[in-house]
PDB file of C-alpha atoms in Angstrom:
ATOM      1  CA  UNK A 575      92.010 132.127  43.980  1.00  0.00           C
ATOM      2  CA  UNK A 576      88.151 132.526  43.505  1.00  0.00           C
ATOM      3  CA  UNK A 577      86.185 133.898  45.994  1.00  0.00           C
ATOM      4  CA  UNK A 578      84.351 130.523  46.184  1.00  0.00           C
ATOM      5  CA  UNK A 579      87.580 128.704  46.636  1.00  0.00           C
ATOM      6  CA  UNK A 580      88.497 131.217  49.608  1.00  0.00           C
ATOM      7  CA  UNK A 581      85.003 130.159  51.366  1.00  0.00           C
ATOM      8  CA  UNK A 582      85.604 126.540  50.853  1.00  0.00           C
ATOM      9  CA  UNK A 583      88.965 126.653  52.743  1.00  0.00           C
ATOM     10  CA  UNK A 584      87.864 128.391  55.041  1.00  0.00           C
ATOM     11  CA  UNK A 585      84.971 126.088  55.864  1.00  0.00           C
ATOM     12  CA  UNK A 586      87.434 123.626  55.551  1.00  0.00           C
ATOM     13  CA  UNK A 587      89.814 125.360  58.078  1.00  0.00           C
ATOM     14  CA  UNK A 588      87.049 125.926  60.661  1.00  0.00           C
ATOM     15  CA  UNK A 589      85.931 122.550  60.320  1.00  0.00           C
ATOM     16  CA  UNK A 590      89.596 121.145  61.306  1.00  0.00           C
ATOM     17  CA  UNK A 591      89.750 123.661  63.977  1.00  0.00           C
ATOM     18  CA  UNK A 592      86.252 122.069  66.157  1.00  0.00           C
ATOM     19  CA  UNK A 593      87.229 118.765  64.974  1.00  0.00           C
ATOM     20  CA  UNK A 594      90.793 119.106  66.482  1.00  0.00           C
ATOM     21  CA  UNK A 595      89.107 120.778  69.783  1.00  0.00           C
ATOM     22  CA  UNK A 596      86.618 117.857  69.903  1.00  0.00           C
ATOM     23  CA  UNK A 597      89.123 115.603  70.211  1.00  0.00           C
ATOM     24  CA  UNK A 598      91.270 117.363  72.873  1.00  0.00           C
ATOM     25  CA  UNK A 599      87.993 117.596  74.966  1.00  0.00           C
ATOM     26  CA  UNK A 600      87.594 113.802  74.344  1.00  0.00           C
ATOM     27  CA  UNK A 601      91.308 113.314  75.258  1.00  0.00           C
ATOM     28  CA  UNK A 602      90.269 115.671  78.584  1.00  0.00           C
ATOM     29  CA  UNK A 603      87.202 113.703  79.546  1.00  0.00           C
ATOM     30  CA  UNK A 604      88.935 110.543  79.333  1.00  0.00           C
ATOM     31  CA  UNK A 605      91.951 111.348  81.097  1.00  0.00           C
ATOM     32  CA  UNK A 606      89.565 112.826  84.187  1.00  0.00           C
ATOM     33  CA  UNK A 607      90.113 110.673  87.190  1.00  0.00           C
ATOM     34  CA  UNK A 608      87.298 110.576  90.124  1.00  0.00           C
ATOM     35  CA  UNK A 609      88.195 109.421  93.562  1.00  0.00           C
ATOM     36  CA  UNK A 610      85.856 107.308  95.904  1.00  0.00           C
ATOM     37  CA  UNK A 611      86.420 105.975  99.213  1.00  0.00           C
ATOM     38  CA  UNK A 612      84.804 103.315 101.989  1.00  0.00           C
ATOM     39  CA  UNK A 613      85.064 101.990 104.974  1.00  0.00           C
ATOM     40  CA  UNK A 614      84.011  98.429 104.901  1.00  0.00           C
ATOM     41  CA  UNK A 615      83.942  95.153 106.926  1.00  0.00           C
ATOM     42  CA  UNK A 616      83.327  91.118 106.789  1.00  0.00           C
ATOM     43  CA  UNK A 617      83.562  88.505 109.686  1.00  0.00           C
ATOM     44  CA  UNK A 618      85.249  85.091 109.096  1.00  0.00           C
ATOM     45  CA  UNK A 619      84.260  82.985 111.666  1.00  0.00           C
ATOM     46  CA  UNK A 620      86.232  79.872 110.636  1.00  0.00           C
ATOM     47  CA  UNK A 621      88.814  81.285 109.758  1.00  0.00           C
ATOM     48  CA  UNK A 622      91.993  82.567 112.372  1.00  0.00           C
ATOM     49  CA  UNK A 623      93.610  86.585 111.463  1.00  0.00           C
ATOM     50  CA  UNK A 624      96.534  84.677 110.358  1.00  0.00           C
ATOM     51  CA  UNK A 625      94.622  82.413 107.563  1.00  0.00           C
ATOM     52  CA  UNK A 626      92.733  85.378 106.628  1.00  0.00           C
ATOM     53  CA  UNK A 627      96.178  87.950 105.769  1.00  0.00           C
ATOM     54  CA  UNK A 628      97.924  85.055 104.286  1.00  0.00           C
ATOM     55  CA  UNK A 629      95.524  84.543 101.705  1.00  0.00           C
ATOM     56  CA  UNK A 630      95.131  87.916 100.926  1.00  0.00           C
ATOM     57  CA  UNK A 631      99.272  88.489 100.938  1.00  0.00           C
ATOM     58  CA  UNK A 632      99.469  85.819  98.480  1.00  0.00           C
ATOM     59  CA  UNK A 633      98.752  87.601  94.864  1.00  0.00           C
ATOM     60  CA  UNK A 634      98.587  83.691  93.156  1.00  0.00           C
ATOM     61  CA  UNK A 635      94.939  84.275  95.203  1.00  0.00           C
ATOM     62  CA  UNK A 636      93.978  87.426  93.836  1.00  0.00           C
ATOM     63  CA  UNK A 637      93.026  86.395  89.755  1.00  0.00           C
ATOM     64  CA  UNK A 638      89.885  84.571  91.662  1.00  0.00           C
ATOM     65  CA  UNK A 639      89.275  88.066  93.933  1.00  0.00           C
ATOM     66  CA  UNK A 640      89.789  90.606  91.382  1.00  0.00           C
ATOM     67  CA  UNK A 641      87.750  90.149  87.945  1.00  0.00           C
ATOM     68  CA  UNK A 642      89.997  92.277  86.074  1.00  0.00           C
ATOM     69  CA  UNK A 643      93.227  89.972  86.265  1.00  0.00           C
ATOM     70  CA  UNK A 644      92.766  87.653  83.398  1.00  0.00           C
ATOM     71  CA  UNK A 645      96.347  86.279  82.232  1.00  0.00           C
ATOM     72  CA  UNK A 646      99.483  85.408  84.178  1.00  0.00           C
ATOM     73  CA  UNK A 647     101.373  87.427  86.425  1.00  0.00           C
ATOM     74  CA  UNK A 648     105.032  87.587  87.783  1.00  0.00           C
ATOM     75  CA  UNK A 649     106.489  88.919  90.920  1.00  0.00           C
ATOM     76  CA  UNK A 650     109.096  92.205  90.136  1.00  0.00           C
ATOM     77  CA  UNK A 651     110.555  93.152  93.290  1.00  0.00           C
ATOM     78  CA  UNK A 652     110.526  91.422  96.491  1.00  0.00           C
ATOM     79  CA  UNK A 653     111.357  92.968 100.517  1.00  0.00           C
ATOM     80  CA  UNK A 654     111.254  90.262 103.220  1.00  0.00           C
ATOM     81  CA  UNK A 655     112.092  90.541 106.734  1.00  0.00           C
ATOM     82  CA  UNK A 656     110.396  88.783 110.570  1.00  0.00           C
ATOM     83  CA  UNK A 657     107.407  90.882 110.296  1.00  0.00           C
ATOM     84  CA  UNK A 658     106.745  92.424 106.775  1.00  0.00           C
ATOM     85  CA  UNK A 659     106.351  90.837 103.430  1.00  0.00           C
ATOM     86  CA  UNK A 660     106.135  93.261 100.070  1.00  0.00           C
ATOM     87  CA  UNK A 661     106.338  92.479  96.737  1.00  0.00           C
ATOM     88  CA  UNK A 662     105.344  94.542  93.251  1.00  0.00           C
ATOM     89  CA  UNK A 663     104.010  91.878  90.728  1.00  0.00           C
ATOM     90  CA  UNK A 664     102.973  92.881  86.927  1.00  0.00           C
ATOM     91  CA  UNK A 665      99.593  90.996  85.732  1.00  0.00           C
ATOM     92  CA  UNK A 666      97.892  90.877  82.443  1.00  0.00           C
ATOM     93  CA  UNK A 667      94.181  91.833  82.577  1.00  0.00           C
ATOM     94  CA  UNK A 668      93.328  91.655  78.993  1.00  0.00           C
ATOM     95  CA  UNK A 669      94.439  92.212  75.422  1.00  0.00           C
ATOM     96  CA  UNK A 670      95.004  95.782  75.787  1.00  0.00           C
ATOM     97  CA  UNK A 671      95.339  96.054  79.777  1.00  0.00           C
ATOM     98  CA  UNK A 672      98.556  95.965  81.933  1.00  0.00           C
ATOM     99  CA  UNK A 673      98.426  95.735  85.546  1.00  0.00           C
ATOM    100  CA  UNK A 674     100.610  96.186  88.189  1.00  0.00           C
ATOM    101  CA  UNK A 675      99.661  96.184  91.899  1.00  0.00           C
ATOM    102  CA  UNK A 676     102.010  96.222  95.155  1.00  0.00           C
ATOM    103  CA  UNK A 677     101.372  94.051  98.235  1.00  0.00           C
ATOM    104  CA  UNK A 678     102.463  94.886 101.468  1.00  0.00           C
ATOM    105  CA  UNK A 679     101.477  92.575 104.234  1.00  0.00           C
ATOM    106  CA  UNK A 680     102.943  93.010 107.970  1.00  0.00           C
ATOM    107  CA  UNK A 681     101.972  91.377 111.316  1.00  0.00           C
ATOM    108  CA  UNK A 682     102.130  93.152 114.490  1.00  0.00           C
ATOM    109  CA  UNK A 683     105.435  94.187 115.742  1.00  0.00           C
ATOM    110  CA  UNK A 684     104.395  93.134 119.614  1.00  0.00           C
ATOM    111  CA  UNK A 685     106.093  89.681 118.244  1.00  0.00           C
ATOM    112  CA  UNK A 686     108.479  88.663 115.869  1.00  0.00           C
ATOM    113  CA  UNK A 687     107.862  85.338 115.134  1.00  0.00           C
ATOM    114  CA  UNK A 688     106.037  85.478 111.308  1.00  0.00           C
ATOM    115  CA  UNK A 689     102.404  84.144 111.252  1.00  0.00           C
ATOM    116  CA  UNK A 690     102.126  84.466 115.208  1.00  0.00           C
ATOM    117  CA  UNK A 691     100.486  87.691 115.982  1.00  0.00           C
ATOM    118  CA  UNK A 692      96.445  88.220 116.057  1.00  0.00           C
ATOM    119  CA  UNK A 693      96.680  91.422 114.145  1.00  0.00           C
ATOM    120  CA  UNK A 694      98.003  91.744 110.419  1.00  0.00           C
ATOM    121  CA  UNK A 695      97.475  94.326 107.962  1.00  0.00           C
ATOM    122  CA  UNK A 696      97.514  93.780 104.333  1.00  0.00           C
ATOM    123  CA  UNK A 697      97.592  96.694 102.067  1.00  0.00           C
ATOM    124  CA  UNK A 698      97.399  96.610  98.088  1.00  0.00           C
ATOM    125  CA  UNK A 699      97.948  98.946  95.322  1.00  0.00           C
ATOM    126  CA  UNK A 700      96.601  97.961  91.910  1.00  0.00           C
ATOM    127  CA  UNK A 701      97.053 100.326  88.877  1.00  0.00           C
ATOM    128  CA  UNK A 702      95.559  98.610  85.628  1.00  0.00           C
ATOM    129  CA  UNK A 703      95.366 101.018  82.693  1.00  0.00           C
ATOM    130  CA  UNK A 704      94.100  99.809  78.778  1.00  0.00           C
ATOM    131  CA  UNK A 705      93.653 101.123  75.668  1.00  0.00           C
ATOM    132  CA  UNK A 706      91.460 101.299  72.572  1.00  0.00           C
ATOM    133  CA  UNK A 707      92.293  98.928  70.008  1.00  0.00           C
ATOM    134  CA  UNK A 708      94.359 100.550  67.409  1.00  0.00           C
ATOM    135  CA  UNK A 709      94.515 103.533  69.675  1.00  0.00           C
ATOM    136  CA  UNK A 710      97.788 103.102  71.739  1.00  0.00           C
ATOM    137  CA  UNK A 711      97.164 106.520  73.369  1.00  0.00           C
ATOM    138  CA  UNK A 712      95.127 107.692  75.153  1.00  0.00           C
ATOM    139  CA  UNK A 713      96.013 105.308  77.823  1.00  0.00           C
ATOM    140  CA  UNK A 714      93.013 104.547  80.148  1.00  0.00           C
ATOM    141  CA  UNK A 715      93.890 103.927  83.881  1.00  0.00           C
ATOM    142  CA  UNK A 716      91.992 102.879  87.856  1.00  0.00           C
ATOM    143  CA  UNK A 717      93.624 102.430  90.743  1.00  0.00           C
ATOM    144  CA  UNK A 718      92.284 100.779  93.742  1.00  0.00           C
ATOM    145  CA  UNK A 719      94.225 101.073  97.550  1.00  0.00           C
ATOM    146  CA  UNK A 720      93.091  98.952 100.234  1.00  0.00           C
ATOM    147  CA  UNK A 721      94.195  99.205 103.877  1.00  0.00           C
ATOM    148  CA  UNK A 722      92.908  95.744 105.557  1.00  0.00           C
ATOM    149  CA  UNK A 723      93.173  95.668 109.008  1.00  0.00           C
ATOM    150  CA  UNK A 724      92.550  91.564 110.352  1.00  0.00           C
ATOM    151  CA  UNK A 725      91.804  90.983 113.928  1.00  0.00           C
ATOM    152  CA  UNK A 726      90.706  88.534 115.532  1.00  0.00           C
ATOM    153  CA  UNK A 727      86.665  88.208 116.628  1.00  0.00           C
ATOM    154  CA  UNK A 728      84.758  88.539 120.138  1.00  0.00           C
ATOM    155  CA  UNK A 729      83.387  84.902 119.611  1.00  0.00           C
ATOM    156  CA  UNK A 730      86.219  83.343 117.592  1.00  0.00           C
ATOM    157  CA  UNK A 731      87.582  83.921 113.850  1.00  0.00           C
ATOM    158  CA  UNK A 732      88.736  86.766 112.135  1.00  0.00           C
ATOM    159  CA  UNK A 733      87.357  90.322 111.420  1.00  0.00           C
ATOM    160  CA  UNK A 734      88.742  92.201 108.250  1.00  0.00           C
ATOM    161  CA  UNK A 735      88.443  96.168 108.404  1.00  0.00           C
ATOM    162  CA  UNK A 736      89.026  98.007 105.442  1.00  0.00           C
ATOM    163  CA  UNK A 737      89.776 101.158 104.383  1.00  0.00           C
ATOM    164  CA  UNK A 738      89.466 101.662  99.985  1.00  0.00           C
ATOM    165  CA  UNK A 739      90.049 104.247  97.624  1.00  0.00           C
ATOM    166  CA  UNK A 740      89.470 104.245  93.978  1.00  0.00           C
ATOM    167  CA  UNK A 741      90.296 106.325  91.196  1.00  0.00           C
ATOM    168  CA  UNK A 742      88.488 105.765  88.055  1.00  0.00           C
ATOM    169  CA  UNK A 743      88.018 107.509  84.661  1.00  0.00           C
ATOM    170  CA  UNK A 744      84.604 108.406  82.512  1.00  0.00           C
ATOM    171  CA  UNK A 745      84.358 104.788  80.996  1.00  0.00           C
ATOM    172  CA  UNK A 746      84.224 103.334  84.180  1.00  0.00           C
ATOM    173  CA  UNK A 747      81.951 105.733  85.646  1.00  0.00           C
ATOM    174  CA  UNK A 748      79.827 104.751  82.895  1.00  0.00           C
ATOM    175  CA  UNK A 749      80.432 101.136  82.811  1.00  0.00           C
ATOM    176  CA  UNK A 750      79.072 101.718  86.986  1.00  0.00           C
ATOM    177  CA  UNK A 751      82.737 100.433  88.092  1.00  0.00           C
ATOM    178  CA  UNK A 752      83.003 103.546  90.133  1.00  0.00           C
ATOM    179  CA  UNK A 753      81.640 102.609  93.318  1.00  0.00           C
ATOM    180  CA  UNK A 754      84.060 101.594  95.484  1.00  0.00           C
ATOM    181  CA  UNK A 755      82.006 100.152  98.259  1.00  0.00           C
ATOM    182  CA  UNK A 756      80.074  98.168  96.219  1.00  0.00           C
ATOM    183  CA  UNK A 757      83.509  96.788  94.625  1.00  0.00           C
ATOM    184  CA  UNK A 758      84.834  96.126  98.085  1.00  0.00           C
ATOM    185  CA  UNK A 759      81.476  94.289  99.231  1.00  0.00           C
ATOM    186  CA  UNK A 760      81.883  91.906  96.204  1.00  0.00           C
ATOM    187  CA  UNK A 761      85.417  91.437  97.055  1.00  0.00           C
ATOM    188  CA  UNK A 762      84.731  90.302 100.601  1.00  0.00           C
ATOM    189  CA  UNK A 763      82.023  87.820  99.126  1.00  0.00           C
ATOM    190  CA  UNK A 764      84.350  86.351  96.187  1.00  0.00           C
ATOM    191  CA  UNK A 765      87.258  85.714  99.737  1.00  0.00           C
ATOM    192  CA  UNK A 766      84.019  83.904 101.363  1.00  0.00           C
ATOM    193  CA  UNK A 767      83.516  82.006  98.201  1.00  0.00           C
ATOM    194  CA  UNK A 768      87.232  81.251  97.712  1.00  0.00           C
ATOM    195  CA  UNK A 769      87.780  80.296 101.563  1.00  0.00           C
ATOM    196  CA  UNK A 770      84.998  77.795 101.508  1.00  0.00           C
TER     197      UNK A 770
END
């Protein structure tokens, strides 16, 4: 082989080599999850603790809360007793997004008939995770918890404490879908909205 021939793989060789790390950094930075929490609230006067965590328990609701379920959903799994509903539910959320969130929602154990305490706590888990197109890997993914707490109100109606955490990846750190209070703000407007 020539001595020119022997450069020109090698060029070709390293060349390979930083394209191949490139991509593995790539890979790296997208798979990099950042977690955010808040602490937020929203008053319902109009509306009793009961009407409040029933709405929210109920994911046929949630398409009009959450932005990023699109398409139809079905329930997977279902627990049901006096006091606690939960239920794991698979949604679409676009033509390379699945989701699947878990809803948990439980009234206060001080009574046992369903519907009839003034304290209920709704808690959701949402993972939704997409791809490029043509790329089936790697597989980009958020998760959102909520802990909602729903009381009722000095004054009448409900008041819904929550407690979020998000995890999120570079894209939607980019895209400014990172900040979790600002999500959770727009969420509690979009149940005003939806209540009305």
């Amino acid at each position: 082989m020539s001595p020119s021939a022997r450069g020109v793989r090698r060029m070709l060789g390293s060349t390979r080599g930083r394209a191949a790390v490139a991509l593995l950094s790539l890979v790296a930075l997208l798979s990099l999850r950042l977690s955010r929490e808040a602490h937020t609230q929203a008053d319902f006067p109009r509306y009793s603790p009961a009407a409040i965590a029933h709405f929210l328990a109920d994911f046929s609701n949630h398409p009009g809360l959450y932005t990023h379920i699109t398409g139809s959903w079905k329930i997977e799994e279902e627990f049901n007793d006096h006091t606690c509903w939960r239920y794991t539910v698979s949604y679409e959320c676009g033509a390379h997004c699945v989701g699947r969130a878990l809803v948990a929602a439980c009234d206060s154990a001080a009574q046992h008939t369903h519907g009839a305490s003034d304290r209920h706590r709704v808690q959701l888990t949402d993972w939704h995770c997409w791809h490029l197109p043509m790329l089936p890997w790697p597989r980009l993914c958020e998760s959102m918890e909520t802990d909602s707490v729903i009381t009722a109100r000095a004054g009448g109606g409900a008041r819904l404490e929550e407690q979020a955490y998000m995890q999120c990846g570079l894209f939607a750190m980019v895209a400014g879908r990172c900040d979790v209070r600002a999500a959770r703000l727009l969420h509690h407007r979009a149940l005003q909205e939806a209540l009305r």
